[in-house]
Short mmCIF file of C-alpha atoms and ligand atoms in Angstrom, two decimals:
data_model
loop_
_atom_site.label_atom_id
_atom_site.label_comp_id
_atom_site.label_asym_id
_atom_site.label_seq_id
_atom_site.Cartn_x
_atom_site.Cartn_y
_atom_site.Cartn_z
CA MET A 818 20.12 14.45 1.26
CA MET A 819 19.50 12.82 -2.09
CA MET A 820 15.66 13.75 -2.78
CA ARG A 821 13.67 10.42 -3.25
CA ALA A 822 12.08 10.69 -6.60
CA ALA A 823 9.57 7.28 -5.93
CA VAL A 824 7.65 9.31 -2.67
CA GLY A 825 5.12 9.60 -5.76
CA LEU A 826 4.70 6.22 -6.46
CA TRP A 827 5.32 4.89 -2.66
CA VAL A 828 2.27 7.25 -1.82
CA LEU A 829 0.17 5.68 -4.04
CA SER A 830 0.35 1.94 -2.54
CA ALA A 831 -0.05 4.08 0.69
CA VAL A 832 -3.82 5.42 -1.16
CA ILE A 833 -4.90 1.64 -1.24
CA CYS A 834 -5.36 2.01 2.19
CA VAL A 835 -5.05 5.06 3.56
CA GLY A 836 -6.76 6.94 0.92
CA ARG A 837 -9.59 4.91 0.41
CA GLY A 838 -9.35 4.40 4.14
CA HIS A 839 -10.18 7.92 4.68
CA HIS A 840 -13.77 6.96 3.26
CA HIS A 841 -14.72 4.49 5.41
CA PRO A 842 -14.81 5.15 8.98
CA ASP A 843 -17.23 7.35 8.08
CA HIS A 844 -19.25 4.25 6.22
CA HIS A 845 -18.81 1.98 8.78
CA LEU A 846 -19.75 4.00 11.82
CA GLY A 847 -22.66 4.55 10.05
CA HIS A 848 -23.63 1.04 10.26
CA GLY A 849 -22.90 1.08 13.65
CA HIS A 850 -25.73 3.87 14.60
CA ASP A 851 -28.10 2.39 12.37
CA LYS A 852 -28.21 -1.06 12.72
CA ALA A 853 -28.61 -3.51 16.04
CA ALA A 854 -26.30 -2.81 18.66
CA GLN A 855 -24.01 -5.94 18.44
CA ASP A 856 -23.03 -4.55 14.92
CA THR A 857 -21.35 -1.63 16.68
CA GLY A 858 -18.39 -3.13 18.42
CA SER A 859 -17.03 -5.03 15.11
CA ALA A 860 -18.12 -1.83 12.94
CA ASN A 861 -15.63 -0.23 15.46
CA SER A 862 -12.46 -2.62 15.21
CA VAL A 863 -12.86 -2.50 11.84
CA SER A 864 -12.36 1.31 12.19
CA LEU A 865 -10.02 0.54 14.83
CA VAL A 866 -7.57 -1.79 12.15
CA ASN A 867 -8.34 0.21 9.61
CA GLU A 868 -6.48 3.54 11.81
CA ALA A 869 -3.96 1.38 12.56
CA ASN A 870 -3.59 0.01 8.63
CA GLN A 871 -3.04 3.96 7.86
CA GLU A 872 -0.15 4.62 10.71
CA PHE A 873 1.61 1.74 10.07
CA SER A 874 2.18 2.61 6.56
CA PHE A 875 3.75 6.28 7.69
CA ARG A 876 5.37 4.05 11.01
CA LEU A 877 6.96 1.56 8.68
CA TYR A 878 7.81 4.60 5.12
CA ARG A 879 9.85 6.22 8.14
CA GLN A 880 11.68 3.05 8.86
CA LEU A 881 12.38 2.38 5.41
CA ALA A 882 13.46 5.94 4.89
CA ALA A 883 15.67 6.57 7.68
CA HIS A 884 17.28 2.94 7.01
CA ALA A 885 20.99 3.74 5.72
CA ASP A 886 20.42 0.80 2.72
CA SER A 887 17.93 3.28 1.66
CA GLN A 888 19.88 6.83 1.12
CA GLY A 889 19.98 8.34 -2.42
CA GLN A 890 17.79 5.11 -3.45
CA ASN A 891 14.33 4.98 -4.63
CA ILE A 892 11.95 3.73 -2.32
CA PHE A 893 8.58 1.62 -3.46
CA PHE A 894 6.41 -0.44 -0.94
CA SER A 895 2.64 -1.65 -0.37
CA PRO A 896 1.80 -1.39 3.30
CA ALA A 897 -1.22 -2.68 3.21
CA SER A 898 0.58 -6.27 1.52
CA VAL A 899 3.07 -5.85 4.77
CA SER A 900 -0.22 -5.61 6.50
CA ALA A 901 -2.12 -8.25 5.49
CA ALA A 902 0.96 -10.57 5.61
CA LEU A 903 2.13 -9.63 9.05
CA ALA A 904 -1.63 -10.09 10.20
CA ALA A 905 -2.09 -13.41 8.86
CA LEU A 906 0.65 -14.64 10.49
CA SER A 907 -0.29 -13.56 13.42
CA VAL A 908 -3.13 -15.68 13.05
CA GLY A 909 -0.64 -18.68 13.71
CA ALA A 910 1.55 -17.33 16.80
CA GLN A 911 0.74 -17.01 20.77
CA GLY A 912 2.70 -15.51 23.38
CA GLU A 913 5.60 -13.28 23.01
CA THR A 914 5.88 -13.46 19.31
CA HIS A 915 1.98 -12.50 18.78
CA ARG A 916 2.19 -9.22 21.36
CA GLN A 917 5.47 -8.75 19.24
CA LEU A 918 3.43 -8.54 15.61
CA PHE A 919 0.76 -7.02 17.38
CA SER A 920 2.24 -4.08 18.81
CA GLY A 921 4.42 -3.84 15.43
CA LEU A 922 1.01 -3.46 13.30
CA GLY A 923 -0.75 -1.49 15.67
CA PHE A 924 -3.48 -3.20 17.30
CA ASN A 925 -4.46 -2.43 20.65
CA SER A 926 -4.70 -5.68 22.36
CA SER A 927 -6.57 -4.73 25.10
CA LEU A 928 -9.32 -2.92 22.44
CA LEU A 929 -8.62 -5.98 19.51
CA THR A 930 -8.84 -9.47 19.37
CA GLN A 931 -7.31 -11.75 16.57
CA THR A 932 -10.81 -12.35 15.37
CA ASP A 933 -11.51 -8.74 15.42
CA VAL A 934 -8.49 -8.19 12.98
CA ASP A 935 -8.86 -11.66 11.00
CA GLN A 936 -12.61 -10.23 10.60
CA ALA A 937 -11.19 -6.23 9.38
CA PHE A 938 -8.99 -7.53 7.13
CA GLN A 939 -11.44 -9.69 5.79
CA THR A 940 -13.74 -6.88 5.01
CA PHE A 941 -10.87 -4.83 4.27
CA LEU A 942 -9.43 -7.18 1.42
CA GLN A 943 -13.40 -8.04 0.17
CA ARG A 944 -13.97 -4.74 -0.45
CA VAL A 945 -11.01 -4.70 -2.62
CA ASN A 946 -11.80 -7.45 -5.13
CA ASN A 947 -15.22 -5.66 -5.08
CA THR A 948 -14.73 -2.28 -6.18
CA SER A 949 -11.67 -3.20 -9.11
CA GLN A 950 -11.45 -5.88 -9.93
CA GLU A 951 -10.25 -5.58 -13.13
CA ASP A 952 -7.24 -3.66 -12.33
CA ALA A 953 -6.08 -4.50 -8.86
CA SER A 954 -5.40 -7.80 -7.54
CA GLU A 955 -3.98 -8.48 -3.98
CA GLY A 956 -3.90 -11.91 -1.90
CA THR A 957 -1.63 -13.99 -0.10
CA ALA A 958 -0.30 -17.58 -0.29
CA VAL A 959 0.66 -20.15 1.89
CA PHE A 960 3.31 -22.91 1.20
CA VAL A 961 3.75 -25.91 3.70
CA ASP A 962 6.13 -28.64 3.47
CA ASN A 963 4.85 -32.16 3.06
CA ARG A 964 6.90 -32.55 6.30
CA PHE A 965 5.03 -29.58 8.23
CA LYS A 966 1.20 -30.06 9.65
CA PRO A 967 -0.25 -26.63 10.80
CA LYS A 968 -3.21 -26.30 12.96
CA PRO A 969 -6.06 -26.58 10.17
CA GLU A 970 -7.37 -23.92 12.73
CA PHE A 971 -4.71 -21.63 11.30
CA LEU A 972 -5.41 -22.87 7.83
CA GLN A 973 -9.03 -22.46 7.83
CA THR A 974 -8.86 -18.82 9.01
CA LEU A 975 -6.41 -17.97 6.78
CA LYS A 976 -8.28 -19.43 3.69
CA GLN A 977 -11.62 -17.66 5.21
CA SER A 978 -10.42 -13.85 6.10
CA TYR A 979 -7.27 -13.28 4.34
CA PHE A 980 -8.30 -15.51 1.32
CA THR A 981 -5.28 -17.35 1.52
CA ASP A 982 -4.16 -19.41 -1.08
CA GLY A 983 -2.55 -22.92 0.22
CA PHE A 984 0.02 -25.08 -1.12
CA ASN A 985 1.97 -28.36 -0.35
CA VAL A 986 5.22 -28.21 -1.40
CA ASP A 987 8.54 -30.34 -1.51
CA PHE A 988 10.37 -28.10 0.00
CA SER A 989 13.93 -30.38 -0.13
CA GLN A 990 13.77 -29.63 -3.92
CA ALA A 991 14.26 -26.18 -3.19
CA THR A 992 14.36 -25.22 -6.80
CA GLU A 993 11.50 -26.86 -7.75
CA SER A 994 9.71 -25.64 -4.84
CA ALA A 995 10.85 -21.72 -5.71
CA ASP A 996 9.71 -22.13 -9.32
CA THR A 997 6.02 -23.71 -7.90
CA ILE A 998 5.90 -20.12 -6.01
CA ASN A 999 7.31 -17.85 -8.12
CA LYS A 1000 4.92 -19.31 -11.29
CA TYR A 1001 1.87 -19.11 -8.56
CA VAL A 1002 3.01 -15.24 -8.12
CA GLU A 1003 3.31 -14.64 -12.07
CA GLU A 1004 0.30 -15.48 -12.66
CA LYS A 1005 -1.33 -13.34 -9.78
CA THR A 1006 0.27 -10.23 -11.04
CA ASN A 1007 0.01 -10.55 -14.80
CA GLY A 1008 3.50 -11.35 -15.41
CA LYS A 1009 5.20 -8.48 -13.35
CA VAL A 1010 6.67 -10.13 -10.56
CA ASP A 1011 8.24 -13.45 -11.66
CA LYS A 1012 11.27 -14.31 -9.58
CA LEU A 1013 9.81 -13.35 -5.62
CA VAL A 1014 12.40 -16.35 -4.23
CA LYS A 1015 15.24 -17.32 -5.31
CA ASN A 1016 17.91 -19.72 -3.13
CA LEU A 1017 15.52 -21.60 -1.19
CA ASP A 1018 16.52 -22.72 2.54
CA PRO A 1019 15.85 -26.79 2.26
CA ASN A 1020 15.43 -26.67 5.17
CA THR A 1021 11.98 -24.02 5.31
CA VAL A 1022 8.85 -25.97 6.43
CA MET A 1023 6.70 -22.84 5.17
CA TYR A 1024 6.33 -19.69 3.09
CA LEU A 1025 4.03 -17.05 3.51
CA ILE A 1026 3.57 -14.97 0.31
CA SER A 1027 1.68 -11.46 -0.36
CA TYR A 1028 1.50 -10.21 -3.52
CA ILE A 1029 -0.38 -6.44 -4.86
CA TYR A 1030 -0.49 -6.20 -8.41
CA TYR A 1031 -2.52 -2.13 -10.03
CA LYS A 1032 -2.58 -1.30 -13.10
CA GLY A 1033 -5.03 1.82 -13.48
CA LYS A 1034 -5.95 3.35 -16.15
CA TRP A 1035 -5.73 7.72 -15.97
CA ALA A 1036 -9.18 9.55 -16.00
CA THR A 1037 -7.59 12.16 -17.99
CA PRO A 1038 -5.17 9.96 -20.23
CA PHE A 1039 -1.49 11.65 -21.04
CA ASP A 1040 -1.03 11.68 -24.97
CA PRO A 1041 2.11 9.75 -25.69
CA GLU A 1042 2.76 12.37 -28.23
CA LEU A 1043 3.63 14.91 -26.41
CA THR A 1044 6.90 12.62 -24.71
CA GLU A 1045 9.78 14.99 -24.39
CA GLU A 1046 13.22 15.00 -22.63
CA ASP A 1047 13.51 17.27 -20.14
CA TYR A 1048 15.32 18.23 -16.63
CA PHE A 1049 14.42 16.84 -13.33
CA ASN A 1050 15.75 18.31 -10.50
CA VAL A 1051 16.96 15.30 -7.66
CA ASP A 1052 17.96 18.15 -5.60
CA GLU A 1053 19.30 21.69 -5.82
CA ASN A 1054 22.02 20.98 -7.25
CA THR A 1055 21.50 17.67 -9.08
CA LYS A 1056 19.42 17.63 -12.82
CA VAL A 1057 18.51 14.57 -14.71
CA GLN A 1058 17.42 14.36 -17.91
CA VAL A 1059 14.35 12.50 -18.69
CA LEU A 1060 11.60 11.25 -20.21
CA MET A 1061 9.05 13.72 -19.14
CA MET A 1062 4.98 13.02 -19.91
CA ASN A 1063 2.68 16.28 -20.19
CA LEU A 1064 -0.47 16.96 -19.36
CA GLU A 1065 -2.37 20.63 -18.97
CA ASP A 1066 -5.69 19.91 -17.01
CA SER A 1067 -7.45 21.29 -13.80
CA PHE A 1068 -7.10 18.77 -10.82
CA ASN A 1069 -7.08 18.82 -7.25
CA THR A 1070 -4.40 20.51 -5.68
CA TYR A 1071 -3.53 21.33 -2.35
CA ARG A 1072 -0.44 23.82 -0.70
CA ASP A 1073 0.41 22.20 2.59
CA ASN A 1074 1.85 24.85 5.05
CA VAL A 1075 2.91 22.41 7.53
CA LEU A 1076 4.72 20.18 5.69
CA ASN A 1077 5.44 22.66 3.54
CA GLY A 1078 4.88 21.07 0.53
CA THR A 1079 2.31 20.93 -3.13
CA VAL A 1080 0.14 17.57 -3.38
CA LEU A 1081 -1.43 16.86 -6.69
CA GLN A 1082 -3.79 14.33 -7.12
CA LEU A 1083 -4.33 12.56 -10.26
CA PRO A 1084 -7.54 9.94 -10.67
CA PHE A 1085 -7.65 6.52 -12.04
CA THR A 1086 -11.13 5.82 -13.82
CA SER A 1087 -11.86 3.54 -10.45
CA SER A 1088 -12.29 4.55 -7.10
CA TYR A 1089 -8.32 4.98 -6.76
CA SER A 1090 -6.13 7.85 -7.03
CA MET A 1091 -2.45 8.76 -7.51
CA LEU A 1092 -1.01 11.43 -4.63
CA LEU A 1093 2.10 13.26 -5.50
CA MET A 1094 3.88 15.10 -3.49
CA LEU A 1095 6.27 17.70 -4.17
CA PRO A 1096 8.30 19.00 -0.90
CA ASP A 1097 10.35 22.01 -0.39
CA VAL A 1098 12.51 19.65 1.64
CA MET A 1099 12.28 16.18 1.61
CA ALA A 1100 13.20 16.08 5.40
CA THR A 1101 10.70 17.81 6.60
CA LEU A 1102 7.87 15.67 4.91
CA GLU A 1103 9.40 12.41 5.99
CA ASN A 1104 9.35 13.08 9.44
CA THR A 1105 6.14 14.84 9.56
CA ILE A 1106 3.98 12.66 7.24
CA GLY A 1107 1.21 10.87 8.61
CA SER A 1108 -2.42 9.43 7.97
CA HIS A 1109 -3.92 12.87 9.30
CA CYS A 1110 -2.11 14.20 6.62
CA VAL A 1111 -3.47 12.82 3.71
CA THR A 1112 -6.45 12.51 5.69
CA LYS A 1113 -6.81 16.81 5.15
CA TRP A 1114 -5.74 17.14 1.62
CA LEU A 1115 -8.66 14.89 0.31
CA LYS A 1116 -10.81 16.84 2.27
CA TRP A 1117 -9.45 20.13 1.55
CA MET A 1118 -8.19 19.68 -1.85
CA LYS A 1119 -9.74 21.93 -4.69
CA PRO A 1120 -9.66 21.98 -8.62
CA SER A 1121 -5.86 24.13 -9.77
CA SER A 1122 -5.10 24.81 -13.67
CA PRO A 1123 -1.61 24.31 -14.57
CA SER A 1124 -1.08 28.14 -14.50
CA ARG A 1125 -1.45 28.28 -10.93
CA LEU A 1126 1.11 25.31 -10.08
CA PRO A 1127 4.33 26.07 -9.25
CA THR A 1128 6.05 24.11 -12.76
CA THR A 1129 8.38 22.00 -10.08
CA SER A 1130 5.41 20.12 -8.93
CA LEU A 1131 3.99 19.19 -12.73
CA MET A 1132 7.73 17.95 -13.48
CA TYR A 1133 7.47 15.51 -10.62
CA CYS A 1134 4.40 14.02 -11.62
CA GLN A 1135 5.28 13.71 -14.85
CA LYS A 1136 8.28 12.00 -14.27
CA TRP A 1137 6.63 9.56 -12.52
CA THR A 1138 3.02 8.78 -14.86
C1 LIG B 1371 -4.71 0.56 24.18
O1 LIG B 1371 -6.33 0.56 24.60
C2 LIG B 1371 -6.15 1.17 26.11
C3 LIG B 1371 -7.96 1.60 26.22
O2 LIG B 1371 -8.93 2.24 25.53
C4 LIG B 1371 -5.16 2.22 27.00
O3 LIG B 1371 -5.76 2.54 28.02
C5 LIG B 1371 -4.01 2.12 26.18
O4 LIG B 1371 -3.02 3.30 26.15
C6 LIG B 1371 -3.73 1.79 24.33
N1 LIG B 1371 -2.32 1.33 24.36
C7 LIG B 1371 -1.46 2.00 23.28
C8 LIG B 1371 -0.33 1.27 23.31
O5 LIG B 1371 -2.70 2.59 22.78
C1 LIG B 1372 -13.75 -11.56 -5.58
O1 LIG B 1372 -14.07 -11.38 -6.88
C2 LIG B 1372 -14.48 -12.51 -7.72
C3 LIG B 1372 -15.37 -11.75 -9.03
O2 LIG B 1372 -16.70 -11.13 -8.53
C4 LIG B 1372 -14.91 -13.48 -6.75
O3 LIG B 1372 -15.43 -14.65 -8.07
C5 LIG B 1372 -14.08 -13.94 -5.67
O4 LIG B 1372 -14.49 -15.28 -5.47
C6 LIG B 1372 -13.37 -13.09 -4.80
N1 LIG B 1372 -12.82 -13.27 -4.26
C7 LIG B 1372 -12.53 -12.84 -2.66
C8 LIG B 1372 -11.63 -12.69 -2.53
O5 LIG B 1372 -13.75 -11.54 -2.45
C1 LIG B 1373 -18.79 -7.52 -2.04
O1 LIG B 1373 -19.76 -8.15 -2.90
C2 LIG B 1373 -20.26 -9.38 -2.51
C3 LIG B 1373 -21.04 -9.76 -3.44
O2 LIG B 1373 -21.55 -8.61 -4.65
C4 LIG B 1373 -21.19 -9.09 -1.26
O3 LIG B 1373 -21.94 -9.64 -1.14
C5 LIG B 1373 -20.35 -8.36 -0.60
O4 LIG B 1373 -21.35 -7.84 1.18
C6 LIG B 1373 -19.37 -7.32 -0.35
N1 LIG B 1373 -18.41 -6.89 0.53
C7 LIG B 1373 -17.58 -5.65 0.75
C8 LIG B 1373 -17.29 -5.85 1.72
O5 LIG B 1373 -18.33 -4.82 0.01
C1 LIG B 1374 7.92 25.92 6.66
O1 LIG B 1374 8.18 27.11 6.09
C2 LIG B 1374 7.95 28.18 7.14
C3 LIG B 1374 8.25 29.41 6.20
O2 LIG B 1374 9.11 29.28 5.45
C4 LIG B 1374 8.39 28.12 7.89
O3 LIG B 1374 8.64 29.34 9.29
C5 LIG B 1374 8.48 26.74 9.28
O4 LIG B 1374 9.19 26.29 9.86
C6 LIG B 1374 8.32 25.52 8.00
N1 LIG B 1374 7.81 24.18 8.51
C7 LIG B 1374 9.08 23.30 8.51
C8 LIG B 1374 8.05 21.61 9.30
O5 LIG B 1374 10.05 23.52 8.46
#
């Protein structure tokens, strides 16, 4: 199987919910114990939603990796955005549709109500907004056709818990409404995503979108002068020549003897970091990785100087940084 080099990038987006999420259950349990008993319930549901979101990231990744269309392709996705969009959608769903959305997202409906989920996302999205204002933007928006009137409570909950912007559009004007959506997303993502939708169906009644933008600054920047062409090993038999950034410094690493791979952590100046995993065998990584792995890495990583790392893992990181 072709090695999917984009796992590095994928881990970045997973880290947005997984890596950070790792610290939060403690934080919330802490509050639950410190404060009055009535707070414990909501703190618990925040960590239940957090855990479900982490597991969802890896289940979704396994699905995407196994999909025929992705064989030999890079995969890049933001699980936190997918969870947020589907959770926002579930606000307006009932019965079997609601049950399927909850089960797909991994929310146990005997432990969590829709309101619990809404409050957990409100906390999560606020925290993202609070901690990394300058280099991250994540949000949802809903575009509703003029002829369609959603229940006011639906729009109210979306606004309050998912910070959803709401707009009225005329979907019978397919080109104009696509332009409206694309302009909105372009502005929110600093021009990086400018064609989210095209060829909209004129019978559309509602469009719920989720976007994420992240631009980190490396805590230890790469020197552009040191960038040079080198070989990247796609698999045992395939090499491609690419531009590689170069950097020598001490970084946290971890040798995972369950997944059989080496992990490297590259921190940003914010509280985010990029985790890169160089698996010995890609399929082992894909079948085994879960949120417990990331938790373990973050706990046990130790600084290591470049000479102690296998060179391939350095190459791996260089290609994607
Ligand atoms: C949901 O939670 C209940 C109560 O803890 C538990 O018995 C049940 O097995 C859980 N369901 C799933 C699908 O995890
Ligand atoms: C995010 O932070 C900005 C600036 O602090 C604030 O104006 C805005 O209302 C916040 N948005 C959310 C969704 O919390
Ligand atoms: C976000 O910041 C606001 C204002 O600084 C604060 O009131 C709120 O509690 C913070 N929310 C989270 C989830 O950290
Ligand atoms: C990892 O490598 C060890 C030693 O080569 C091997 O015994 C083990 O089965 C491998 N683990 C997996 C999950 O492939």
